Amino acid sequence: RRLLPYEDHWSLREEAARSLVKACDIYGDQYATMKPRIIKLLTQQALRVDRPLATQYGGIVGISLFGPRAVDAFLLPLAREYWERWEGE
Protein backbone atom coordinates (compact mmCIF):
# COMPACT_ATOMS: atom_id res chain seq x y z
CA ARG A 1 0.00 0.00 0.00
CA ARG A 2 1.13 3.54 -0.60
CA LEU A 3 1.65 5.74 2.41
CA LEU A 4 0.02 9.11 2.64
CA PRO A 5 2.36 12.10 2.92
CA TYR A 6 1.69 12.50 6.63
CA GLU A 7 2.45 8.86 7.46
CA ASP A 8 5.76 7.81 9.01
CA HIS A 9 8.06 6.67 6.19
CA TRP A 10 11.06 6.46 8.49
CA SER A 11 9.62 3.83 10.84
CA LEU A 12 8.40 1.84 7.87
CA ARG A 13 11.94 1.72 6.45
CA GLU A 14 13.38 0.68 9.81
CA GLU A 15 10.83 -2.12 10.22
CA ALA A 16 11.43 -3.33 6.66
CA ALA A 17 15.19 -3.38 7.29
CA ARG A 18 14.74 -5.40 10.49
CA SER A 19 12.54 -7.84 8.56
CA LEU A 20 15.22 -8.33 5.91
CA VAL A 21 17.88 -9.05 8.51
CA LYS A 22 15.56 -11.47 10.30
CA ALA A 23 14.81 -13.28 7.03
CA CYS A 24 18.55 -13.64 6.42
CA ASP A 25 19.04 -15.00 9.92
CA ILE A 26 16.27 -17.55 9.44
CA TYR A 27 16.82 -18.60 5.82
CA GLY A 28 20.45 -17.66 5.18
CA ASP A 29 21.72 -21.19 5.61
CA GLN A 30 19.26 -22.50 3.01
CA TYR A 31 19.90 -19.67 0.55
CA ALA A 32 23.61 -18.85 0.50
CA THR A 33 23.25 -15.88 -1.86
CA MET A 34 20.38 -14.25 0.01
CA LYS A 35 22.39 -11.98 2.31
CA PRO A 36 24.82 -10.71 -0.37
CA ARG A 37 21.94 -10.00 -2.75
CA ILE A 38 20.00 -8.07 -0.11
CA ILE A 39 23.05 -6.04 0.90
CA LYS A 40 23.71 -5.25 -2.76
CA LEU A 41 20.12 -4.08 -3.21
CA LEU A 42 20.26 -1.94 -0.07
CA THR A 43 23.54 -0.39 -1.22
CA GLN A 44 22.07 0.43 -4.63
CA GLN A 45 19.03 2.08 -3.05
CA ALA A 46 21.15 4.08 -0.62
CA LEU A 47 23.12 5.52 -3.56
CA ARG A 48 20.21 6.48 -5.81
CA VAL A 49 19.81 10.23 -5.67
CA ASP A 50 16.65 9.97 -7.76
CA ARG A 51 14.96 8.06 -4.92
CA PRO A 52 13.19 9.74 -2.00
CA LEU A 53 15.31 10.42 1.05
CA ALA A 54 13.28 7.84 3.01
CA THR A 55 14.33 5.15 0.50
CA GLN A 56 17.99 6.11 0.80
CA TYR A 57 17.59 6.07 4.58
CA GLY A 58 16.09 2.57 4.43
CA GLY A 59 19.12 1.33 2.50
CA ILE A 60 21.49 2.83 5.02
CA VAL A 61 19.57 1.47 8.02
CA GLY A 62 19.34 -1.97 6.43
CA ILE A 63 23.06 -2.18 5.82
CA SER A 64 23.84 -0.99 9.34
CA LEU A 65 21.65 -3.73 10.84
CA PHE A 66 23.86 -6.37 9.22
CA GLY A 67 26.61 -5.37 11.65
CA PRO A 68 29.99 -3.65 11.82
CA ARG A 69 31.56 -5.60 8.96
CA ALA A 70 28.75 -4.52 6.62
CA VAL A 71 29.14 -0.93 7.81
CA ASP A 72 32.89 -1.03 7.11
CA ALA A 73 32.48 -2.67 3.72
CA PHE A 74 29.43 -0.85 2.38
CA LEU A 75 28.48 2.25 4.40
CA LEU A 76 31.87 3.85 4.85
CA PRO A 77 32.47 3.99 1.08
CA LEU A 78 28.95 5.47 0.72
CA ALA A 79 29.78 8.12 3.29
CA ARG A 80 32.49 9.49 1.02
CA GLU A 81 30.08 9.70 -1.92
CA TYR A 82 27.46 11.47 0.21
CA TRP A 83 30.06 13.89 1.54
CA GLU A 84 31.28 14.75 -1.96
CA ARG A 85 27.69 15.22 -3.16
CA TRP A 86 26.90 17.57 -0.24
CA GLU A 87 30.06 19.62 -0.83
CA GLY A 88 29.10 20.01 -4.49
CA GLU A 89 25.77 21.62 -3.59
PDB file of N, CA and C in Angstrom:
ATOM      1  N   ARG A   1       0.832  -1.188   0.000  1.00  0.00           N
ATOM      2  CA  ARG A   1       0.000   0.000   0.000  1.00  0.00           C
ATOM      3  C   ARG A   1       0.868   1.238   0.000  1.00  0.00           C
ATOM      4  N   ARG A   2       0.384   2.274  -0.589  1.00  0.00           N
ATOM      5  CA  ARG A   2       1.129   3.536  -0.603  1.00  0.00           C
ATOM      6  C   ARG A   2       0.800   4.333   0.655  1.00  0.00           C
ATOM      7  N   LEU A   3       1.847   4.912   1.226  1.00  0.00           N
ATOM      8  CA  LEU A   3       1.652   5.740   2.413  1.00  0.00           C
ATOM      9  C   LEU A   3       1.207   7.137   2.016  1.00  0.00           C
ATOM     10  N   LEU A   4       0.404   7.723   2.845  1.00  0.00           N
ATOM     11  CA  LEU A   4       0.015   9.114   2.643  1.00  0.00           C
ATOM     12  C   LEU A   4       1.160  10.001   3.101  1.00  0.00           C
ATOM     13  N   PRO A   5       1.223  11.234   2.589  1.00  0.00           N
ATOM     14  CA  PRO A   5       2.365  12.104   2.918  1.00  0.00           C
ATOM     15  C   PRO A   5       2.593  12.318   4.412  1.00  0.00           C
ATOM     16  N   TYR A   6       1.545  12.251   5.203  1.00  0.00           N
ATOM     17  CA  TYR A   6       1.694  12.503   6.632  1.00  0.00           C
ATOM     18  C   TYR A   6       2.058  11.240   7.429  1.00  0.00           C
ATOM     19  N   GLU A   7       2.111  10.088   6.762  1.00  0.00           N
ATOM     20  CA  GLU A   7       2.450   8.859   7.464  1.00  0.00           C
ATOM     21  C   GLU A   7       3.966   8.741   7.645  1.00  0.00           C
ATOM     22  N   ASP A   8       4.362   7.904   8.584  1.00  0.00           N
ATOM     23  CA  ASP A   8       5.757   7.808   9.007  1.00  0.00           C
ATOM     24  C   ASP A   8       6.569   6.873   8.101  1.00  0.00           C
ATOM     25  N   HIS A   9       7.231   7.450   7.119  1.00  0.00           N
ATOM     26  CA  HIS A   9       8.060   6.675   6.192  1.00  0.00           C
ATOM     27  C   HIS A   9       9.294   6.107   6.884  1.00  0.00           C
ATOM     28  N   TRP A  10       9.813   6.830   7.846  1.00  0.00           N
ATOM     29  CA  TRP A  10      11.063   6.460   8.494  1.00  0.00           C
ATOM     30  C   TRP A  10      10.908   5.164   9.279  1.00  0.00           C
ATOM     31  N   SER A  11       9.853   5.051  10.063  1.00  0.00           N
ATOM     32  CA  SER A  11       9.620   3.829  10.840  1.00  0.00           C
ATOM     33  C   SER A  11       9.347   2.644   9.925  1.00  0.00           C
ATOM     34  N   LEU A  12       8.656   2.894   8.839  1.00  0.00           N
ATOM     35  CA  LEU A  12       8.399   1.835   7.873  1.00  0.00           C
ATOM     36  C   LEU A  12       9.706   1.281   7.326  1.00  0.00           C
ATOM     37  N   ARG A  13      10.642   2.153   6.984  1.00  0.00           N
ATOM     38  CA  ARG A  13      11.935   1.724   6.455  1.00  0.00           C
ATOM     39  C   ARG A  13      12.716   0.932   7.501  1.00  0.00           C
ATOM     40  N   GLU A  14      12.671   1.387   8.747  1.00  0.00           N
ATOM     41  CA  GLU A  14      13.377   0.676   9.812  1.00  0.00           C
ATOM     42  C   GLU A  14      12.792  -0.717  10.018  1.00  0.00           C
ATOM     43  N   GLU A  15      11.476  -0.818  10.035  1.00  0.00           N
ATOM     44  CA  GLU A  15      10.830  -2.121  10.222  1.00  0.00           C
ATOM     45  C   GLU A  15      11.128  -3.054   9.046  1.00  0.00           C
ATOM     46  N   ALA A  16      11.110  -2.521   7.842  1.00  0.00           N
ATOM     47  CA  ALA A  16      11.434  -3.334   6.662  1.00  0.00           C
ATOM     48  C   ALA A  16      12.878  -3.836   6.739  1.00  0.00           C
ATOM     49  N   ALA A  17      13.786  -2.982   7.173  1.00  0.00           N
ATOM     50  CA  ALA A  17      15.190  -3.379   7.291  1.00  0.00           C
ATOM     51  C   ALA A  17      15.344  -4.490   8.327  1.00  0.00           C
ATOM     52  N   ARG A  18      14.671  -4.345   9.466  1.00  0.00           N
ATOM     53  CA  ARG A  18      14.739  -5.401  10.490  1.00  0.00           C
ATOM     54  C   ARG A  18      14.179  -6.720   9.950  1.00  0.00           C
ATOM     55  N   SER A  19      13.129  -6.633   9.144  1.00  0.00           N
ATOM     56  CA  SER A  19      12.536  -7.843   8.560  1.00  0.00           C
ATOM     57  C   SER A  19      13.504  -8.533   7.606  1.00  0.00           C
ATOM     58  N   LEU A  20      14.233  -7.745   6.818  1.00  0.00           N
ATOM     59  CA  LEU A  20      15.216  -8.331   5.906  1.00  0.00           C
ATOM     60  C   LEU A  20      16.324  -9.049   6.660  1.00  0.00           C
ATOM     61  N   VAL A  21      16.811  -8.431   7.715  1.00  0.00           N
ATOM     62  CA  VAL A  21      17.875  -9.048   8.506  1.00  0.00           C
ATOM     63  C   VAL A  21      17.362 -10.332   9.160  1.00  0.00           C
ATOM     64  N   LYS A  22      16.142 -10.284   9.676  1.00  0.00           N
ATOM     65  CA  LYS A  22      15.562 -11.473  10.302  1.00  0.00           C
ATOM     66  C   LYS A  22      15.397 -12.598   9.278  1.00  0.00           C
ATOM     67  N   ALA A  23      14.946 -12.265   8.076  1.00  0.00           N
ATOM     68  CA  ALA A  23      14.808 -13.279   7.026  1.00  0.00           C
ATOM     69  C   ALA A  23      16.162 -13.911   6.707  1.00  0.00           C
ATOM     70  N   CYS A  24      17.205 -13.102   6.672  1.00  0.00           N
ATOM     71  CA  CYS A  24      18.552 -13.640   6.416  1.00  0.00           C
ATOM     72  C   CYS A  24      19.008 -14.549   7.547  1.00  0.00           C
ATOM     73  N   ASP A  25      18.677 -14.163   8.778  1.00  0.00           N
ATOM     74  CA  ASP A  25      19.044 -15.001   9.921  1.00  0.00           C
ATOM     75  C   ASP A  25      18.328 -16.347   9.865  1.00  0.00           C
ATOM     76  N   ILE A  26      17.067 -16.325   9.461  1.00  0.00           N
ATOM     77  CA  ILE A  26      16.271 -17.553   9.443  1.00  0.00           C
ATOM     78  C   ILE A  26      16.609 -18.426   8.239  1.00  0.00           C
ATOM     79  N   TYR A  27      16.698 -17.828   7.057  1.00  0.00           N
ATOM     80  CA  TYR A  27      16.823 -18.602   5.821  1.00  0.00           C
ATOM     81  C   TYR A  27      18.205 -18.553   5.174  1.00  0.00           C
ATOM     82  N   GLY A  28      19.125 -17.838   5.781  1.00  0.00           N
ATOM     83  CA  GLY A  28      20.446 -17.659   5.181  1.00  0.00           C
ATOM     84  C   GLY A  28      21.210 -18.947   4.933  1.00  0.00           C
ATOM     85  N   ASP A  29      21.023 -19.915   5.803  1.00  0.00           N
ATOM     86  CA  ASP A  29      21.719 -21.194   5.607  1.00  0.00           C
ATOM     87  C   ASP A  29      21.170 -21.956   4.405  1.00  0.00           C
ATOM     88  N   GLN A  30      19.894 -21.812   4.146  1.00  0.00           N
ATOM     89  CA  GLN A  30      19.263 -22.498   3.014  1.00  0.00           C
ATOM     90  C   GLN A  30      19.533 -21.795   1.690  1.00  0.00           C
ATOM     91  N   TYR A  31      19.694 -20.472   1.755  1.00  0.00           N
ATOM     92  CA  TYR A  31      19.898 -19.671   0.549  1.00  0.00           C
ATOM     93  C   TYR A  31      21.181 -18.868   0.715  1.00  0.00           C
ATOM     94  N   ALA A  32      22.276 -19.432   0.266  1.00  0.00           N
ATOM     95  CA  ALA A  32      23.607 -18.852   0.504  1.00  0.00           C
ATOM     96  C   ALA A  32      23.778 -17.466  -0.113  1.00  0.00           C
ATOM     97  N   THR A  33      23.075 -17.174  -1.189  1.00  0.00           N
ATOM     98  CA  THR A  33      23.249 -15.878  -1.856  1.00  0.00           C
ATOM     99  C   THR A  33      22.264 -14.824  -1.374  1.00  0.00           C
ATOM    100  N   MET A  34      21.415 -15.182  -0.437  1.00  0.00           N
ATOM    101  CA  MET A  34      20.376 -14.251   0.008  1.00  0.00           C
ATOM    102  C   MET A  34      20.958 -12.978   0.635  1.00  0.00           C
ATOM    103  N   LYS A  35      21.824 -13.136   1.611  1.00  0.00           N
ATOM    104  CA  LYS A  35      22.394 -11.979   2.310  1.00  0.00           C
ATOM    105  C   LYS A  35      23.191 -11.075   1.370  1.00  0.00           C
ATOM    106  N   PRO A  36      24.098 -11.607   0.545  1.00  0.00           N
ATOM    107  CA  PRO A  36      24.818 -10.710  -0.369  1.00  0.00           C
ATOM    108  C   PRO A  36      23.901  -9.981  -1.352  1.00  0.00           C
ATOM    109  N   ARG A  37      22.858 -10.653  -1.808  1.00  0.00           N
ATOM    110  CA  ARG A  37      21.944  -9.996  -2.753  1.00  0.00           C
ATOM    111  C   ARG A  37      21.159  -8.883  -2.072  1.00  0.00           C
ATOM    112  N   ILE A  38      20.739  -9.108  -0.837  1.00  0.00           N
ATOM    113  CA  ILE A  38      19.998  -8.074  -0.110  1.00  0.00           C
ATOM    114  C   ILE A  38      20.906  -6.886   0.186  1.00  0.00           C
ATOM    115  N   ILE A  39      22.127  -7.146   0.617  1.00  0.00           N
ATOM    116  CA  ILE A  39      23.051  -6.038   0.896  1.00  0.00           C
ATOM    117  C   ILE A  39      23.340  -5.255  -0.380  1.00  0.00           C
ATOM    118  N   LYS A  40      23.483  -5.941  -1.495  1.00  0.00           N
ATOM    119  CA  LYS A  40      23.707  -5.254  -2.763  1.00  0.00           C
ATOM    120  C   LYS A  40      22.525  -4.356  -3.106  1.00  0.00           C
ATOM    121  N   LEU A  41      21.319  -4.869  -2.937  1.00  0.00           N
ATOM    122  CA  LEU A  41      20.118  -4.077  -3.215  1.00  0.00           C
ATOM    123  C   LEU A  41      20.034  -2.864  -2.296  1.00  0.00           C
ATOM    124  N   LEU A  42      20.293  -3.059  -1.019  1.00  0.00           N
ATOM    125  CA  LEU A  42      20.264  -1.941  -0.072  1.00  0.00           C
ATOM    126  C   LEU A  42      21.306  -0.888  -0.429  1.00  0.00           C
ATOM    127  N   THR A  43      22.485  -1.330  -0.824  1.00  0.00           N
ATOM    128  CA  THR A  43      23.538  -0.393  -1.220  1.00  0.00           C
ATOM    129  C   THR A  43      23.121   0.404  -2.450  1.00  0.00           C
ATOM    130  N   GLN A  44      22.530  -0.266  -3.411  1.00  0.00           N
ATOM    131  CA  GLN A  44      22.069   0.426  -4.626  1.00  0.00           C
ATOM    132  C   GLN A  44      21.009   1.472  -4.292  1.00  0.00           C
ATOM    133  N   GLN A  45      20.086   1.135  -3.404  1.00  0.00           N
ATOM    134  CA  GLN A  45      19.028   2.078  -3.054  1.00  0.00           C
ATOM    135  C   GLN A  45      19.567   3.260  -2.256  1.00  0.00           C
ATOM    136  N   ALA A  46      20.559   3.004  -1.413  1.00  0.00           N
ATOM    137  CA  ALA A  46      21.148   4.079  -0.621  1.00  0.00           C
ATOM    138  C   ALA A  46      21.867   5.090  -1.503  1.00  0.00           C
ATOM    139  N   LEU A  47      22.371   4.641  -2.663  1.00  0.00           N
ATOM    140  CA  LEU A  47      23.123   5.524  -3.559  1.00  0.00           C
ATOM    141  C   LEU A  47      22.267   6.286  -4.556  1.00  0.00           C
ATOM    142  N   ARG A  48      21.033   5.908  -4.745  1.00  0.00           N
ATOM    143  CA  ARG A  48      20.214   6.485  -5.807  1.00  0.00           C
ATOM    144  C   ARG A  48      19.678   7.847  -5.404  1.00  0.00           C
ATOM    145  N   VAL A  49      20.239   8.870  -5.990  1.00  0.00           N
ATOM    146  CA  VAL A  49      19.809  10.230  -5.670  1.00  0.00           C
ATOM    147  C   VAL A  49      18.433  10.545  -6.244  1.00  0.00           C
ATOM    148  N   ASP A  50      17.974   9.732  -7.200  1.00  0.00           N
ATOM    149  CA  ASP A  50      16.648   9.968  -7.755  1.00  0.00           C
ATOM    150  C   ASP A  50      15.548   9.367  -6.888  1.00  0.00           C
ATOM    151  N   ARG A  51      15.928   8.648  -5.836  1.00  0.00           N
ATOM    152  CA  ARG A  51      14.962   8.057  -4.918  1.00  0.00           C
ATOM    153  C   ARG A  51      14.670   9.023  -3.782  1.00  0.00           C
ATOM    154  N   PRO A  52      13.496   8.891  -3.164  1.00  0.00           N
ATOM    155  CA  PRO A  52      13.193   9.736  -2.000  1.00  0.00           C
ATOM    156  C   PRO A  52      14.206   9.509  -0.883  1.00  0.00           C
ATOM    157  N   LEU A  53      14.372  10.508  -0.061  1.00  0.00           N
ATOM    158  CA  LEU A  53      15.312  10.423   1.049  1.00  0.00           C
ATOM    159  C   LEU A  53      14.970   9.252   1.975  1.00  0.00           C
ATOM    160  N   ALA A  54      13.684   8.959   2.158  1.00  0.00           N
ATOM    161  CA  ALA A  54      13.284   7.842   3.014  1.00  0.00           C
ATOM    162  C   ALA A  54      13.789   6.512   2.443  1.00  0.00           C
ATOM    163  N   THR A  55      13.820   6.371   1.129  1.00  0.00           N
ATOM    164  CA  THR A  55      14.330   5.145   0.502  1.00  0.00           C
ATOM    165  C   THR A  55      15.831   5.025   0.720  1.00  0.00           C
ATOM    166  N   GLN A  56      16.549   6.127   0.547  1.00  0.00           N
ATOM    167  CA  GLN A  56      17.987   6.113   0.798  1.00  0.00           C
ATOM    168  C   GLN A  56      18.259   5.773   2.260  1.00  0.00           C
ATOM    169  N   TYR A  57      17.468   6.345   3.143  1.00  0.00           N
ATOM    170  CA  TYR A  57      17.587   6.072   4.575  1.00  0.00           C
ATOM    171  C   TYR A  57      17.374   4.588   4.855  1.00  0.00           C
ATOM    172  N   GLY A  58      16.366   3.992   4.241  1.00  0.00           N
ATOM    173  CA  GLY A  58      16.094   2.573   4.427  1.00  0.00           C
ATOM    174  C   GLY A  58      17.273   1.711   4.022  1.00  0.00           C
ATOM    175  N   GLY A  59      17.929   2.072   2.920  1.00  0.00           N
ATOM    176  CA  GLY A  59      19.118   1.334   2.498  1.00  0.00           C
ATOM    177  C   GLY A  59      20.232   1.428   3.515  1.00  0.00           C
ATOM    178  N   ILE A  60      20.432   2.609   4.034  1.00  0.00           N
ATOM    179  CA  ILE A  60      21.494   2.826   5.021  1.00  0.00           C
ATOM    180  C   ILE A  60      21.187   2.076   6.314  1.00  0.00           C
ATOM    181  N   VAL A  61      19.955   2.175   6.793  1.00  0.00           N
ATOM    182  CA  VAL A  61      19.567   1.474   8.020  1.00  0.00           C
ATOM    183  C   VAL A  61      19.710  -0.033   7.831  1.00  0.00           C
ATOM    184  N   GLY A  62      19.249  -0.533   6.693  1.00  0.00           N
ATOM    185  CA  GLY A  62      19.339  -1.965   6.434  1.00  0.00           C
ATOM    186  C   GLY A  62      20.765  -2.475   6.465  1.00  0.00           C
ATOM    187  N   ILE A  63      21.652  -1.766   5.817  1.00  0.00           N
ATOM    188  CA  ILE A  63      23.062  -2.180   5.818  1.00  0.00           C
ATOM    189  C   ILE A  63      23.617  -2.156   7.240  1.00  0.00           C
ATOM    190  N   SER A  64      23.288  -1.112   7.983  1.00  0.00           N
ATOM    191  CA  SER A  64      23.836  -0.994   9.340  1.00  0.00           C
ATOM    192  C   SER A  64      23.367  -2.124  10.247  1.00  0.00           C
ATOM    193  N   LEU A  65      22.163  -2.640  10.004  1.00  0.00           N
ATOM    194  CA  LEU A  65      21.650  -3.729  10.838  1.00  0.00           C
ATOM    195  C   LEU A  65      22.344  -5.062  10.570  1.00  0.00           C
ATOM    196  N   PHE A  66      23.095  -5.150   9.479  1.00  0.00           N
ATOM    197  CA  PHE A  66      23.857  -6.366   9.219  1.00  0.00           C
ATOM    198  C   PHE A  66      25.156  -6.399  10.000  1.00  0.00           C
ATOM    199  N   GLY A  67      25.468  -5.344  10.740  1.00  0.00           N
ATOM    200  CA  GLY A  67      26.605  -5.375  11.651  1.00  0.00           C
ATOM    201  C   GLY A  67      27.791  -4.547  11.206  1.00  0.00           C
ATOM    202  N   PRO A  68      28.828  -4.521  12.065  1.00  0.00           N
ATOM    203  CA  PRO A  68      29.986  -3.654  11.823  1.00  0.00           C
ATOM    204  C   PRO A  68      30.774  -3.983  10.554  1.00  0.00           C
ATOM    205  N   ARG A  69      30.828  -5.254  10.190  1.00  0.00           N
ATOM    206  CA  ARG A  69      31.562  -5.600   8.965  1.00  0.00           C
ATOM    207  C   ARG A  69      30.844  -5.047   7.737  1.00  0.00           C
ATOM    208  N   ALA A  70      29.517  -5.086   7.735  1.00  0.00           N
ATOM    209  CA  ALA A  70      28.749  -4.521   6.621  1.00  0.00           C
ATOM    210  C   ALA A  70      28.907  -3.006   6.582  1.00  0.00           C
ATOM    211  N   VAL A  71      28.940  -2.385   7.745  1.00  0.00           N
ATOM    212  CA  VAL A  71      29.144  -0.933   7.809  1.00  0.00           C
ATOM    213  C   VAL A  71      30.500  -0.580   7.214  1.00  0.00           C
ATOM    214  N   ASP A  72      31.544  -1.300   7.635  1.00  0.00           N
ATOM    215  CA  ASP A  72      32.889  -1.029   7.115  1.00  0.00           C
ATOM    216  C   ASP A  72      32.963  -1.236   5.603  1.00  0.00           C
ATOM    217  N   ALA A  73      32.359  -2.314   5.140  1.00  0.00           N
ATOM    218  CA  ALA A  73      32.483  -2.666   3.720  1.00  0.00           C
ATOM    219  C   ALA A  73      31.586  -1.853   2.807  1.00  0.00           C
ATOM    220  N   PHE A  74      30.408  -1.467   3.284  1.00  0.00           N
ATOM    221  CA  PHE A  74      29.432  -0.849   2.380  1.00  0.00           C
ATOM    222  C   PHE A  74      29.039   0.580   2.749  1.00  0.00           C
ATOM    223  N   LEU A  75      28.921   0.898   4.030  1.00  0.00           N
ATOM    224  CA  LEU A  75      28.484   2.249   4.401  1.00  0.00           C
ATOM    225  C   LEU A  75      29.610   3.267   4.392  1.00  0.00           C
ATOM    226  N   LEU A  76      30.775   2.880   4.839  1.00  0.00           N
ATOM    227  CA  LEU A  76      31.875   3.851   4.850  1.00  0.00           C
ATOM    228  C   LEU A  76      32.214   4.348   3.442  1.00  0.00           C
ATOM    229  N   PRO A  77      32.272   3.478   2.436  1.00  0.00           N
ATOM    230  CA  PRO A  77      32.472   3.994   1.081  1.00  0.00           C
ATOM    231  C   PRO A  77      31.311   4.905   0.625  1.00  0.00           C
ATOM    232  N   LEU A  78      30.087   4.604   1.060  1.00  0.00           N
ATOM    233  CA  LEU A  78      28.948   5.465   0.720  1.00  0.00           C
ATOM    234  C   LEU A  78      29.087   6.837   1.370  1.00  0.00           C
ATOM    235  N   ALA A  79      29.637   6.859   2.576  1.00  0.00           N
ATOM    236  CA  ALA A  79      29.780   8.123   3.291  1.00  0.00           C
ATOM    237  C   ALA A  79      30.617   9.109   2.485  1.00  0.00           C
ATOM    238  N   ARG A  80      31.648   8.617   1.840  1.00  0.00           N
ATOM    239  CA  ARG A  80      32.492   9.491   1.020  1.00  0.00           C
ATOM    240  C   ARG A  80      31.692  10.071  -0.146  1.00  0.00           C
ATOM    241  N   GLU A  81      30.887   9.229  -0.790  1.00  0.00           N
ATOM    242  CA  GLU A  81      30.081   9.699  -1.919  1.00  0.00           C
ATOM    243  C   GLU A  81      29.053  10.728  -1.461  1.00  0.00           C
ATOM    244  N   TYR A  82      28.407  10.490  -0.317  1.00  0.00           N
ATOM    245  CA  TYR A  82      27.457  11.468   0.206  1.00  0.00           C
ATOM    246  C   TYR A  82      28.158  12.783   0.536  1.00  0.00           C
ATOM    247  N   TRP A  83      29.318  12.688   1.170  1.00  0.00           N
ATOM    248  CA  TRP A  83      30.065  13.890   1.541  1.00  0.00           C
ATOM    249  C   TRP A  83      30.420  14.712   0.300  1.00  0.00           C
ATOM    250  N   GLU A  84      30.913  14.043  -0.734  1.00  0.00           N
ATOM    251  CA  GLU A  84      31.278  14.749  -1.956  1.00  0.00           C
ATOM    252  C   GLU A  84      30.049  15.366  -2.622  1.00  0.00           C
ATOM    253  N   ARG A  85      28.929  14.692  -2.573  1.00  0.00           N
ATOM    254  CA  ARG A  85      27.694  15.225  -3.159  1.00  0.00           C
ATOM    255  C   ARG A  85      27.245  16.472  -2.391  1.00  0.00           C
ATOM    256  N   TRP A  86      27.322  16.434  -1.045  1.00  0.00           N
ATOM    257  CA  TRP A  86      26.904  17.575  -0.236  1.00  0.00           C
ATOM    258  C   TRP A  86      27.828  18.765  -0.463  1.00  0.00           C
ATOM    259  N   GLU A  87      29.129  18.522  -0.610  1.00  0.00           N
ATOM    260  CA  GLU A  87      30.063  19.620  -0.833  1.00  0.00           C
ATOM    261  C   GLU A  87      29.856  20.272  -2.192  1.00  0.00           C
ATOM    262  N   GLY A  88      29.346  19.483  -3.148  1.00  0.00           N
ATOM    263  CA  GLY A  88      29.097  20.008  -4.491  1.00  0.00           C
ATOM    264  C   GLY A  88      27.863  20.891  -4.563  1.00  0.00           C
ATOM    265  N   GLU A  89      27.013  20.821  -3.572  1.00  0.00           N
ATOM    266  CA  GLU A  89      25.765  21.617  -3.590  1.00  0.00           C
ATOM    267  C   GLU A  89      25.999  23.047  -3.197  1.00  0.00           C
TER     268      GLU A  89
END
